[in-house]
Structure formats: structure tokens, C-alpha cells
Tab-separated table of C-alpha atoms and ligand atoms in Angstrom:
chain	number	residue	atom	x	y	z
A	42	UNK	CA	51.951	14.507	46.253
A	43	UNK	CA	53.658	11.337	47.232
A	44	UNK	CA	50.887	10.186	50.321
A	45	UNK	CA	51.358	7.081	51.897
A	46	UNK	CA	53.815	5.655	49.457
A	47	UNK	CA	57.365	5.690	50.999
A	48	UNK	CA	60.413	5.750	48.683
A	49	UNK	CA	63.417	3.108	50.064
A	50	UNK	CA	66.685	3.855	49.226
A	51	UNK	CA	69.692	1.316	48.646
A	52	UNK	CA	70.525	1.720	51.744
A	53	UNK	CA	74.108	0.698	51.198
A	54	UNK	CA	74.455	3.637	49.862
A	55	UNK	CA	74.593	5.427	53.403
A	56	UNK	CA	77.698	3.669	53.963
A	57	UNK	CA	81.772	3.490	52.853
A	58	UNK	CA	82.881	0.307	52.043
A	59	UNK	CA	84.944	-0.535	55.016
A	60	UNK	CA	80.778	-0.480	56.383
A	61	UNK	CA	81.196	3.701	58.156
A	62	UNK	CA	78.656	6.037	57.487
A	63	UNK	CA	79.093	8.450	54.626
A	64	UNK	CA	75.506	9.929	53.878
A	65	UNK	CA	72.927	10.052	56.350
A	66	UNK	CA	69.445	9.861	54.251
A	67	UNK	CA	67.581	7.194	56.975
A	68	UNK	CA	68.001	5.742	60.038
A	69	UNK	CA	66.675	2.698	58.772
A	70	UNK	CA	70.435	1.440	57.328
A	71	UNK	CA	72.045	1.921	60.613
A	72	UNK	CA	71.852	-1.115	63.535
A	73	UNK	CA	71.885	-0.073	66.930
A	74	UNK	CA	75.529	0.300	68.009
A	75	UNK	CA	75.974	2.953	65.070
A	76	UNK	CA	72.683	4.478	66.118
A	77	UNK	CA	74.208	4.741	69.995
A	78	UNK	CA	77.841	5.834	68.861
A	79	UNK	CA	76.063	8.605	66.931
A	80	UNK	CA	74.220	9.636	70.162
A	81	UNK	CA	77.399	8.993	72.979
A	82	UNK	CA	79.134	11.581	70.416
A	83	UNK	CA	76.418	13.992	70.631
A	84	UNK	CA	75.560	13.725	74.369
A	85	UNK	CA	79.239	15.105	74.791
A	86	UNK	CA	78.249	18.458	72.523
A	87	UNK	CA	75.583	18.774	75.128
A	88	UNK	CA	75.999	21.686	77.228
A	89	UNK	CA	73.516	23.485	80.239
A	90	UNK	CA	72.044	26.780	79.083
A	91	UNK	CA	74.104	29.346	79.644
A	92	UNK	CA	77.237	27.714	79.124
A	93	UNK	CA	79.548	28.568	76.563
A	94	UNK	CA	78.589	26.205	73.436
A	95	UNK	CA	81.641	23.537	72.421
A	96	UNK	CA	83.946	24.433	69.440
A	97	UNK	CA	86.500	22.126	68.026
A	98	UNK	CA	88.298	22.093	65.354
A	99	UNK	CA	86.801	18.983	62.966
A	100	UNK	CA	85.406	20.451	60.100
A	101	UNK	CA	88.073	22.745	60.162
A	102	UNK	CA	88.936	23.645	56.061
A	103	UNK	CA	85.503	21.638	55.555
A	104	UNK	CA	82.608	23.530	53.738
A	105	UNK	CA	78.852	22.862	54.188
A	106	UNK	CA	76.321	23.846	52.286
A	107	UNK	CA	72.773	24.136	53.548
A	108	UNK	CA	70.137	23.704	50.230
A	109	UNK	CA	66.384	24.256	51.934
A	110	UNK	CA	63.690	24.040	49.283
A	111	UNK	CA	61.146	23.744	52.213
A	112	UNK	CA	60.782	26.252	55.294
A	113	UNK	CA	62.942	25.611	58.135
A	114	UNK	CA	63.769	27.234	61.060
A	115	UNK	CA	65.520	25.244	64.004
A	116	UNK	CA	66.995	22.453	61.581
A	117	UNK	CA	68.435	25.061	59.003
A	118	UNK	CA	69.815	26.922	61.762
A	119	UNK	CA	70.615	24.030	64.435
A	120	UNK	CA	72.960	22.410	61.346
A	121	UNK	CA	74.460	25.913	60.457
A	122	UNK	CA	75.520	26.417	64.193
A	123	UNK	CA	76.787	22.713	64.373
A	124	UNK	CA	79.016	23.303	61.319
A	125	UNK	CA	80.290	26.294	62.570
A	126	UNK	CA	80.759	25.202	65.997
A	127	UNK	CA	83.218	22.770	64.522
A	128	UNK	CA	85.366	24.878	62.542
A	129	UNK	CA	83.656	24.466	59.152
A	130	UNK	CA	82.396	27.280	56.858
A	131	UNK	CA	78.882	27.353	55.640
A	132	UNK	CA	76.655	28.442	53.282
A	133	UNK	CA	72.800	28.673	52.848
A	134	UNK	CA	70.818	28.150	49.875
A	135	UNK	CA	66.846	28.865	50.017
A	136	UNK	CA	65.901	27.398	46.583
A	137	UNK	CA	62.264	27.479	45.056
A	138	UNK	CA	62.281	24.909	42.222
A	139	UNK	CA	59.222	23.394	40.621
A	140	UNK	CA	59.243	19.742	40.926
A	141	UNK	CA	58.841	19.381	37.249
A	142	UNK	CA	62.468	20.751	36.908
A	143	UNK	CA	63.327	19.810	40.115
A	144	UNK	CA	65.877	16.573	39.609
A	145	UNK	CA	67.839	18.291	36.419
A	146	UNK	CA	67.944	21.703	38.594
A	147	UNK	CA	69.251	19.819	41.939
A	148	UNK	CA	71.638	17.879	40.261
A	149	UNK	CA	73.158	21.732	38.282
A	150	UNK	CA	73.257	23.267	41.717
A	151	UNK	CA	75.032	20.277	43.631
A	152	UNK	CA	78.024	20.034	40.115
A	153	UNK	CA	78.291	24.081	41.065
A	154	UNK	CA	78.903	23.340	44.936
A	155	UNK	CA	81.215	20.671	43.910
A	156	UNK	CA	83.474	22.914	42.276
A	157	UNK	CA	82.724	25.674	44.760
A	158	UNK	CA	84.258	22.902	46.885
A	159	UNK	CA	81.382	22.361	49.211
A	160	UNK	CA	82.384	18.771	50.774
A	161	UNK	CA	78.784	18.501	53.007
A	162	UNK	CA	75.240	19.049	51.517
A	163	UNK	CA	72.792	19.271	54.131
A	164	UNK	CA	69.519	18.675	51.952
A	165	UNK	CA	65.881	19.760	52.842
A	166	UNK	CA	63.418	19.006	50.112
A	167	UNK	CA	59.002	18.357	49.867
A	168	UNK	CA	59.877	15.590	47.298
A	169	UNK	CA	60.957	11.602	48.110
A	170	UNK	CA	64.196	10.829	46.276
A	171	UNK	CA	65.826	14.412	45.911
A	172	UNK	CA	68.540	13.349	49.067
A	173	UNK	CA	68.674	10.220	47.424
A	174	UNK	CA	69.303	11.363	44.063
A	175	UNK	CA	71.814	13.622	45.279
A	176	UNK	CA	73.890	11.623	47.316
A	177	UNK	CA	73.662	9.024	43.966
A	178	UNK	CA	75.565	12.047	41.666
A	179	UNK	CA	78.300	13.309	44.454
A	180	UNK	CA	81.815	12.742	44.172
A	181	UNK	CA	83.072	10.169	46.801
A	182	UNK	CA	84.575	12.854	48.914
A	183	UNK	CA	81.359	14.739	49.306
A	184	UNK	CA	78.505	13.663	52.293
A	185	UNK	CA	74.791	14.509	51.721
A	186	UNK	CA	72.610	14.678	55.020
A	187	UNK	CA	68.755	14.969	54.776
A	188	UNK	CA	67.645	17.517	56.738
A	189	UNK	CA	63.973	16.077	55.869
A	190	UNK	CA	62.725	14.172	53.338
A	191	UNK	CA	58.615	14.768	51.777
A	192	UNK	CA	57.165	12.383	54.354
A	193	UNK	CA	59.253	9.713	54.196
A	194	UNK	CA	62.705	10.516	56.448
A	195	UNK	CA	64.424	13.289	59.164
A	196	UNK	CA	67.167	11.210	60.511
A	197	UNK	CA	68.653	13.903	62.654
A	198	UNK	CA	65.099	14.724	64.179
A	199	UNK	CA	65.019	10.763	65.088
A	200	UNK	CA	68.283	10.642	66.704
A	201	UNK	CA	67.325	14.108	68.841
A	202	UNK	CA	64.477	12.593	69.846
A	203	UNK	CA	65.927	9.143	70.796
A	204	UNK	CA	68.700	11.413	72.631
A	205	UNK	CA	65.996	13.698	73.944
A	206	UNK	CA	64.320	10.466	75.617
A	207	UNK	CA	67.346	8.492	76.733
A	208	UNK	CA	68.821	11.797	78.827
A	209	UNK	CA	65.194	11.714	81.283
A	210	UNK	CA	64.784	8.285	81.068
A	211	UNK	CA	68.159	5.872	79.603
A	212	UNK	CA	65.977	2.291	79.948
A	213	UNK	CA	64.367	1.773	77.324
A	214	UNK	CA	63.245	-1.253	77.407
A	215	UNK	CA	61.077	-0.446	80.149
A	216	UNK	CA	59.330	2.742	77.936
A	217	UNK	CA	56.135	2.706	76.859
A	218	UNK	CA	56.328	5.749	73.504
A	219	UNK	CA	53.302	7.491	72.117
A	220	UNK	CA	53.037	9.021	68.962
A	221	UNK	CA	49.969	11.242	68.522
A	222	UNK	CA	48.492	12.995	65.559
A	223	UNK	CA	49.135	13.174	61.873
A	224	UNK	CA	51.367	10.063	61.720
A	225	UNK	CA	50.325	9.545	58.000
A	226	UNK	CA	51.807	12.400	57.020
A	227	UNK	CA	55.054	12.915	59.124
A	228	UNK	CA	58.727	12.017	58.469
A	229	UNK	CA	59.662	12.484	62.187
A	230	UNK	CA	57.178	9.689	63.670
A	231	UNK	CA	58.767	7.418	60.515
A	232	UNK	CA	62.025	8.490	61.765
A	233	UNK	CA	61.454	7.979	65.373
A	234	UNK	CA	60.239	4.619	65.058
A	235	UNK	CA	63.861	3.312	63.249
A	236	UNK	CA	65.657	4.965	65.818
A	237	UNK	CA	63.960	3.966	69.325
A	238	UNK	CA	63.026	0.200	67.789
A	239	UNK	CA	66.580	-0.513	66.532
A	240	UNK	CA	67.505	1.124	70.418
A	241	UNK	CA	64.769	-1.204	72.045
A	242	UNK	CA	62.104	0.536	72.966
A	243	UNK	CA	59.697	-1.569	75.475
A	244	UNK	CA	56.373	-0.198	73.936
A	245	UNK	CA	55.654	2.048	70.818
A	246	UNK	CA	51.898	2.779	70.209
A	247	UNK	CA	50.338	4.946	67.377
A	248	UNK	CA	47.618	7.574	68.561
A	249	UNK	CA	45.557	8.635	65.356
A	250	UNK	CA	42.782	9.629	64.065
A	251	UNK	CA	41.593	7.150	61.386
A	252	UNK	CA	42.597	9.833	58.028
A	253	UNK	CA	45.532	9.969	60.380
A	254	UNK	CA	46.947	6.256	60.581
A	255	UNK	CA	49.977	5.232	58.280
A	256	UNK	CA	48.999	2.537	55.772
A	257	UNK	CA	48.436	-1.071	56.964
A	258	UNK	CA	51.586	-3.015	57.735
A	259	UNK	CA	53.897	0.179	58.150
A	260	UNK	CA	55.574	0.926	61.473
A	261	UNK	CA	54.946	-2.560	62.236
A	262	UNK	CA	55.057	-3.920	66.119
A	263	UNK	CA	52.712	-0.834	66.770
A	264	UNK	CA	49.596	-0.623	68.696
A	265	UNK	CA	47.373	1.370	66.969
A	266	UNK	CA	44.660	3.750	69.069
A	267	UNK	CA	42.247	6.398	67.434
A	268	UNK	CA	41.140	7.329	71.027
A	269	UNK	CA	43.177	9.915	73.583
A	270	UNK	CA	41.659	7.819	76.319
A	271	UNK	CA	43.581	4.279	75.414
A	272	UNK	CA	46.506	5.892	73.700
A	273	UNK	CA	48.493	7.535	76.505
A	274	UNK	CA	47.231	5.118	79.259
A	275	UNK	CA	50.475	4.865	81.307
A	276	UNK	CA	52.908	6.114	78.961
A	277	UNK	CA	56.030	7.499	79.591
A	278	UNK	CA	56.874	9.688	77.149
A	279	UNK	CA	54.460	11.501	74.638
A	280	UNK	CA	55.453	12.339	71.673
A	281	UNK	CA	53.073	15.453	69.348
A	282	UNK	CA	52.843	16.293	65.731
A	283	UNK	CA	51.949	19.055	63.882
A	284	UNK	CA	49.351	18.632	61.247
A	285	UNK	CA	50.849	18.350	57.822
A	286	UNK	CA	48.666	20.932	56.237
A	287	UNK	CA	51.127	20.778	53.086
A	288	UNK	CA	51.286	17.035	52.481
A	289	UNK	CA	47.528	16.625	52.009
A	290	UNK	CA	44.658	18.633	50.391
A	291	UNK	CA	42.246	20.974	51.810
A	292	UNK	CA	39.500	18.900	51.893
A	293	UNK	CA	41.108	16.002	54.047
A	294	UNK	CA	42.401	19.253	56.462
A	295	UNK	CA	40.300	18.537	60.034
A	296	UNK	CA	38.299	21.021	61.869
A	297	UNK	CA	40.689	22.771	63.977
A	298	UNK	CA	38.668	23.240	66.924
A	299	UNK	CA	37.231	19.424	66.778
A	300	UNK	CA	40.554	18.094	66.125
A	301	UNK	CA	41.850	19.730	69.724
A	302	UNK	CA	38.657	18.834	71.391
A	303	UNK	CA	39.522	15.241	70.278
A	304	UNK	CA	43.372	14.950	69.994
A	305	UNK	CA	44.634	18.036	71.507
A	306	UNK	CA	46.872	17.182	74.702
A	307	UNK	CA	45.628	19.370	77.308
A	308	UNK	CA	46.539	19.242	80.910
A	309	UNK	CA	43.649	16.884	81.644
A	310	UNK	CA	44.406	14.262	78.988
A	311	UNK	CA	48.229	14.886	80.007
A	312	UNK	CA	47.089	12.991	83.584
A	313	UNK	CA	46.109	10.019	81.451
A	314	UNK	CA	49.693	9.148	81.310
A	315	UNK	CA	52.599	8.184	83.938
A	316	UNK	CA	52.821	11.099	86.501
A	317	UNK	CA	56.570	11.890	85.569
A	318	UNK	CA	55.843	11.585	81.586
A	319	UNK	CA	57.629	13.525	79.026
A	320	UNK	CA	55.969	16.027	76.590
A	321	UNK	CA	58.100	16.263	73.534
A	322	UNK	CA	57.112	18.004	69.992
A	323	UNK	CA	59.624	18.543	66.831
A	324	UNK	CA	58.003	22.471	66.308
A	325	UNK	CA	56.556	24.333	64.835
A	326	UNK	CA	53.838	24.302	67.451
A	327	UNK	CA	50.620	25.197	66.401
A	328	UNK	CA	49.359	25.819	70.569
A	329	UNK	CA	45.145	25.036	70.630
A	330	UNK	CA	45.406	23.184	67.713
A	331	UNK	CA	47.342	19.894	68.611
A	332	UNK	CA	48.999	21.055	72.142
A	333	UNK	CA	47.712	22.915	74.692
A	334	UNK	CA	50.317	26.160	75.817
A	335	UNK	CA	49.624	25.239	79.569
A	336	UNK	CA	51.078	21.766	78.637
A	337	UNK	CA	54.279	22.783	76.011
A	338	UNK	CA	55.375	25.139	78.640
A	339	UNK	CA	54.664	23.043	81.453
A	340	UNK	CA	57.136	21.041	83.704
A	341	UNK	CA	56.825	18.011	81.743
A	342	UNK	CA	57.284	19.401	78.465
A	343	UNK	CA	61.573	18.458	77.245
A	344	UNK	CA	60.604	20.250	73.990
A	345	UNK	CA	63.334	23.063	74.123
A	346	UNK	CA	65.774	19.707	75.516
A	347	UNK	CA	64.876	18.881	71.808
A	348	UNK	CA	65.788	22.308	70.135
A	349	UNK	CA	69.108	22.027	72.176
A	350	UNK	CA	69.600	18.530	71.527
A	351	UNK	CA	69.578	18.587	67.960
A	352	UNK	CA	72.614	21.343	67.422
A	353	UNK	CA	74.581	18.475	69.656
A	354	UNK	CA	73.229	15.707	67.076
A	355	UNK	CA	74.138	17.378	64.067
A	356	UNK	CA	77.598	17.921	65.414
A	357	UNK	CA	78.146	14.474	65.645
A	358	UNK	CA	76.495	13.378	62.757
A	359	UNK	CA	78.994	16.239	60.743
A	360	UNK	CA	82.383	15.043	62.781
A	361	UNK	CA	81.407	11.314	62.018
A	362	UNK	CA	80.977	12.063	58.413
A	363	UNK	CA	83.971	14.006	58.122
A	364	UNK	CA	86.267	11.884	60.242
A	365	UNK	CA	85.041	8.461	57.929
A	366	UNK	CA	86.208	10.530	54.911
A	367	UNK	CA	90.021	9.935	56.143
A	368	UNK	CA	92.561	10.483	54.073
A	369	UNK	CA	90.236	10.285	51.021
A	370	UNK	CA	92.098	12.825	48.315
A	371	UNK	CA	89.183	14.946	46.415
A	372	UNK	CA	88.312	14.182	43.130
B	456	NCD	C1	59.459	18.987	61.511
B	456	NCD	C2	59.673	18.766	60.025
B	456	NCD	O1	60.032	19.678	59.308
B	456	NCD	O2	59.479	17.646	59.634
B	456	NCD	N1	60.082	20.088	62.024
B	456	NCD	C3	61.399	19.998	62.360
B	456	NCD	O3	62.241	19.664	61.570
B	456	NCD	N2	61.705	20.247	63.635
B	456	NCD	C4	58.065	18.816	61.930
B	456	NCD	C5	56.992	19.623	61.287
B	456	NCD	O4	57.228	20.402	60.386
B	456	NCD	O5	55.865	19.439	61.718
């Protein structure tokens, strides 16, 4: 288990040379206007429900390749319809490798896709470095994107819920962000702190229980609450987490019950907050455990926004990919 230790890439290896993003593995790389190109070009995928979805034609003769070697629902499927939706084909590839044979095995199955010329590898994997690794072995015409990474990274999840935020509430600077729960453990609260700091955020506190907390000195510029009460004083937009049953062992797992009497966001605590305050959550829920239904379903709650937001974030993070490849001829 890799807790609390976060594996950096070299993150110039996100980028071409000419300084345009080929792999997207963190959003820590990026600076802010790439971050808000990435999300103009989403916002116009974006479409009310019960329109008819956009299709274009960018990944048209393009093939992606969806390798999941953890459970996924919305991501697997959100980056399926985004490839399809631009004209690519796509496959998906549920994997079960042990992690002993894990690097050698990734590395067969990505030389196979290669020549099955798959030119995007959308990558979900339990252990740091496997996106990494990857995108380290590909030929130059191929793009990796994580789709999640152990604890450590979920860029697209970051820039949905950066998008998620700025479509209720586009200032910023004048947001005060709370992110409540297993922090310690989550790769969306590491993601969403690269994307809204590099975009400005006004105010980004940490709402934990102590086993919860990130180590010392990471996500710094934080404020730091183990308390409900102080946390979402006046915030704007409130951000839940799941428990990471999977990163940590039984014994550290809370009480279910005491955690929600404690941390659970219930329509009470919800009042702690500003009175137009957004709910969001990355799902799976688990409802009575870290959320109360009343709330997720409520009017404040932008977590379905979220679900819709992210097919229109990995379109854009596909076309951009794609469309920085230029002329390059395949190896
Ligand atoms: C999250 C993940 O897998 O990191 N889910 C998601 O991608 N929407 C959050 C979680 O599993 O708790």
C-alpha cells in the first residue's frame, strides 16, 4: 500500500516539446491558462439534459483504449462516451493483475495495443507509477490519460470539479472551498487542490478527522479543521469524499455510524455554510455514511452537474491531445 507517500512524475513528460500537452497524468504540470483552455473547450461540450449530446468528428480514425485495473463506473464510461462522441473507436480492457507482475504485464499489454494501433490509453490503476510508467514506454504518437492514479492523481475528476464550480459560481477568488473526509487517502481532493489553486481559489480549507489529514506540509496554503462546526463556516462550496476503504486496513476503517454522527453532512450541518452553497461529491456515494440522501438530492447538491460535466472534460482533454499530435507520422 503506498499511504501517504505521493509518487511525482517528471512532469515534463506531460508535455510535447513545442510546451502542448501530450499525456495528462497530473494537473500539477499545467499553469493556469492551460488549465482554463482545457475547461473553455469543455464548457462548449456542455449540453442541458435532454438535449442531443455533441458529436464531431476529432478523433475520427483515432482509437482509444480504456485499461481499468480498478472498478469504475462513471469515469470508464464518461471517457468511452467522450471518445465516441468524437468520432473515435474504443475499446475496454478490465484487467486483474497482481502488482507483483504488474509493471512487466502493463508494459506487454500497452506493446499489443500499440500494434493493435490504439493511439489513446486511458489508464486506471490502485498502484502510483503504472500511468507514469506507461506513458514512459509509448511511442511518441500515442497519449496516456490517467483515469486515476492509487492515491496520488485523477486529473480529469479535478478539472470537472473546477468546471463544476466555476459554472454556479465563475469568481474564484472570492470562494471559500471545503474538502471534507478521507483527504489522506483520496486522489480527487489531491487533484482538486492543483486545479482550483493554480485557477485562484480565494480560500481552500481541509475538513478531517485526525487519521484523516494528509501528511504535514502537503496541500500547503490549507486551513486544516477536524471539527464540522469550524470547517464549513461560510463556505461556498462543499466538497465530500468517500471513505477509501481500499487504500487503508481494516483496523484504521472508522465506525460507520460515529463517523456520520461526526462528519456526515446532513441538512443541519449543511446550514453551517453560505445559504446558496454547493454540495458536490465525485461518487460512489455511500448515503448515511459520509452524506446524508436528504442533502445529495437536495437543491444544493451540483453532483449529477459533475457526472455530466466530466463526459464534456474528457472530450476536451481527448481533442486537445489529439489535435497537439499534428501531423506527427506513427512510428
Ligand atoms: C473517485 C475515484 O475513483 O477516485 N470516483 C470517481 O472517479 N468519480 C472517488 C472515489 O472512488 O471515492
Amino acid at each position: 500500500m503506498n499511504e501517504g507517500t505521493v509518487t511525482t512524475h517528471p512532469l515534463p513528460l506531460q508535455l510535447r516539446s513545442d510546451g502542448t500537452l501530450r499525456h495528462l497524468l497530473t494537473l500539477e504540470g499545467l499553469n493556469r491558462r492551460q488549465i482554463e483552455q482545457l475547461l473553455q473547450r469543455a464548457q462548449a461540450f456542455v449540453r442541458p439534459l435532454g438535449a442531443t449530446p455533441p458529436a464531431t468528428r476529432d478523433l475520427e480514425g483515432v482509437t482509444v483504449a480504456n485499461l481499468f485495473t480498478e472498478p469504475s463506473t462513471r469515469t470508464r464510461v464518461s471517457f468511452e462516451l467522450a471518445a465516441k462522441r468524437l468520432g473515435a473507436s474504443v475499446v475496454n480492457l478490465e484487467v486483474q493483475l497482481s502488482s507483483r507482475v504488474k509493471g512487466e504485464s502493463m508494459l506487454n499489454t500497452i506493446y499489443t495495443l500499440e500494434s493493435l494501433h490504439v493511439d489513446v490509453m486511458v489508464i486506471r490503476d490502485a498502484e502510483a507509477g503504472i500511468p507514469g510508467l506507461v506513458a514512459d514506454h509509448v511511442k511518441p504518437h500515442v497519449s496516456v490519460l490517467s483515469a486515476g492514479e492509487a492515491h496520488v492523481s485523477h486529473p480529469t475528476q479535478g478539472l470537472l470539479d473546477a468546471l463544476t464550480i466555476l459554472q454556479r459560481k465563475p469568481d474564484l477568488s472570492k470562494l471559500a472551498v471545503a474538502i471534507v473526509g478521507d483527504v489522506r487517502h483520496s486522489r480527487v481532493a489531491r487533484s482538486a487542490y492543483d486545479a482550483l489553486t493554480r485557477l485562484g481559489i480565494g480560500e481552500l480549507r481541509i475538513v478531517a478527522p485526525p487519521v484523516f489529514m494528509p501528511e504535514a506540509g502537503e496541500m500547503p496554503g490549507c486551513a486544516r479543521h477536524t471539527t464540522l462546526a469550524k470547517g464549513l463556516k461560510d463556505v461556498d462550496v462543499i466538497m465530500m469524499l468517500r471513505i477509501q476503504k481500499e487504500r487503508m486496513s481494516q483496523a484504521s476503517l472508522p465506525d460507520a455510524d460515529r463517523y456520520f454522527a461526526k462528519y456526515g453532512l446532513t441538512p443541519d450541518r449543511l446550514q453551517l455554510a453560505r445559504p446558496d452553497a454547493i454540495v458536490m461529491h465525485p461518487q460512489p456515494m455511500n448515503r448515511g455514511i459520509e452524506i446524508a440522501s436528504d442533502v445529495a438530492d437536495g437543491p444544493q447538491s451540483v453532483i449529477r452537474d459533475q457526472v455530466r460535466n466530466g463526459v464534456a472534460v474528457r472530450m476536451a482533454v481527448l481533442a486537445e491531445v489529439i489535435a497537439n499530435r499534428g501531423s506527427l507520422p506513427p512510428a
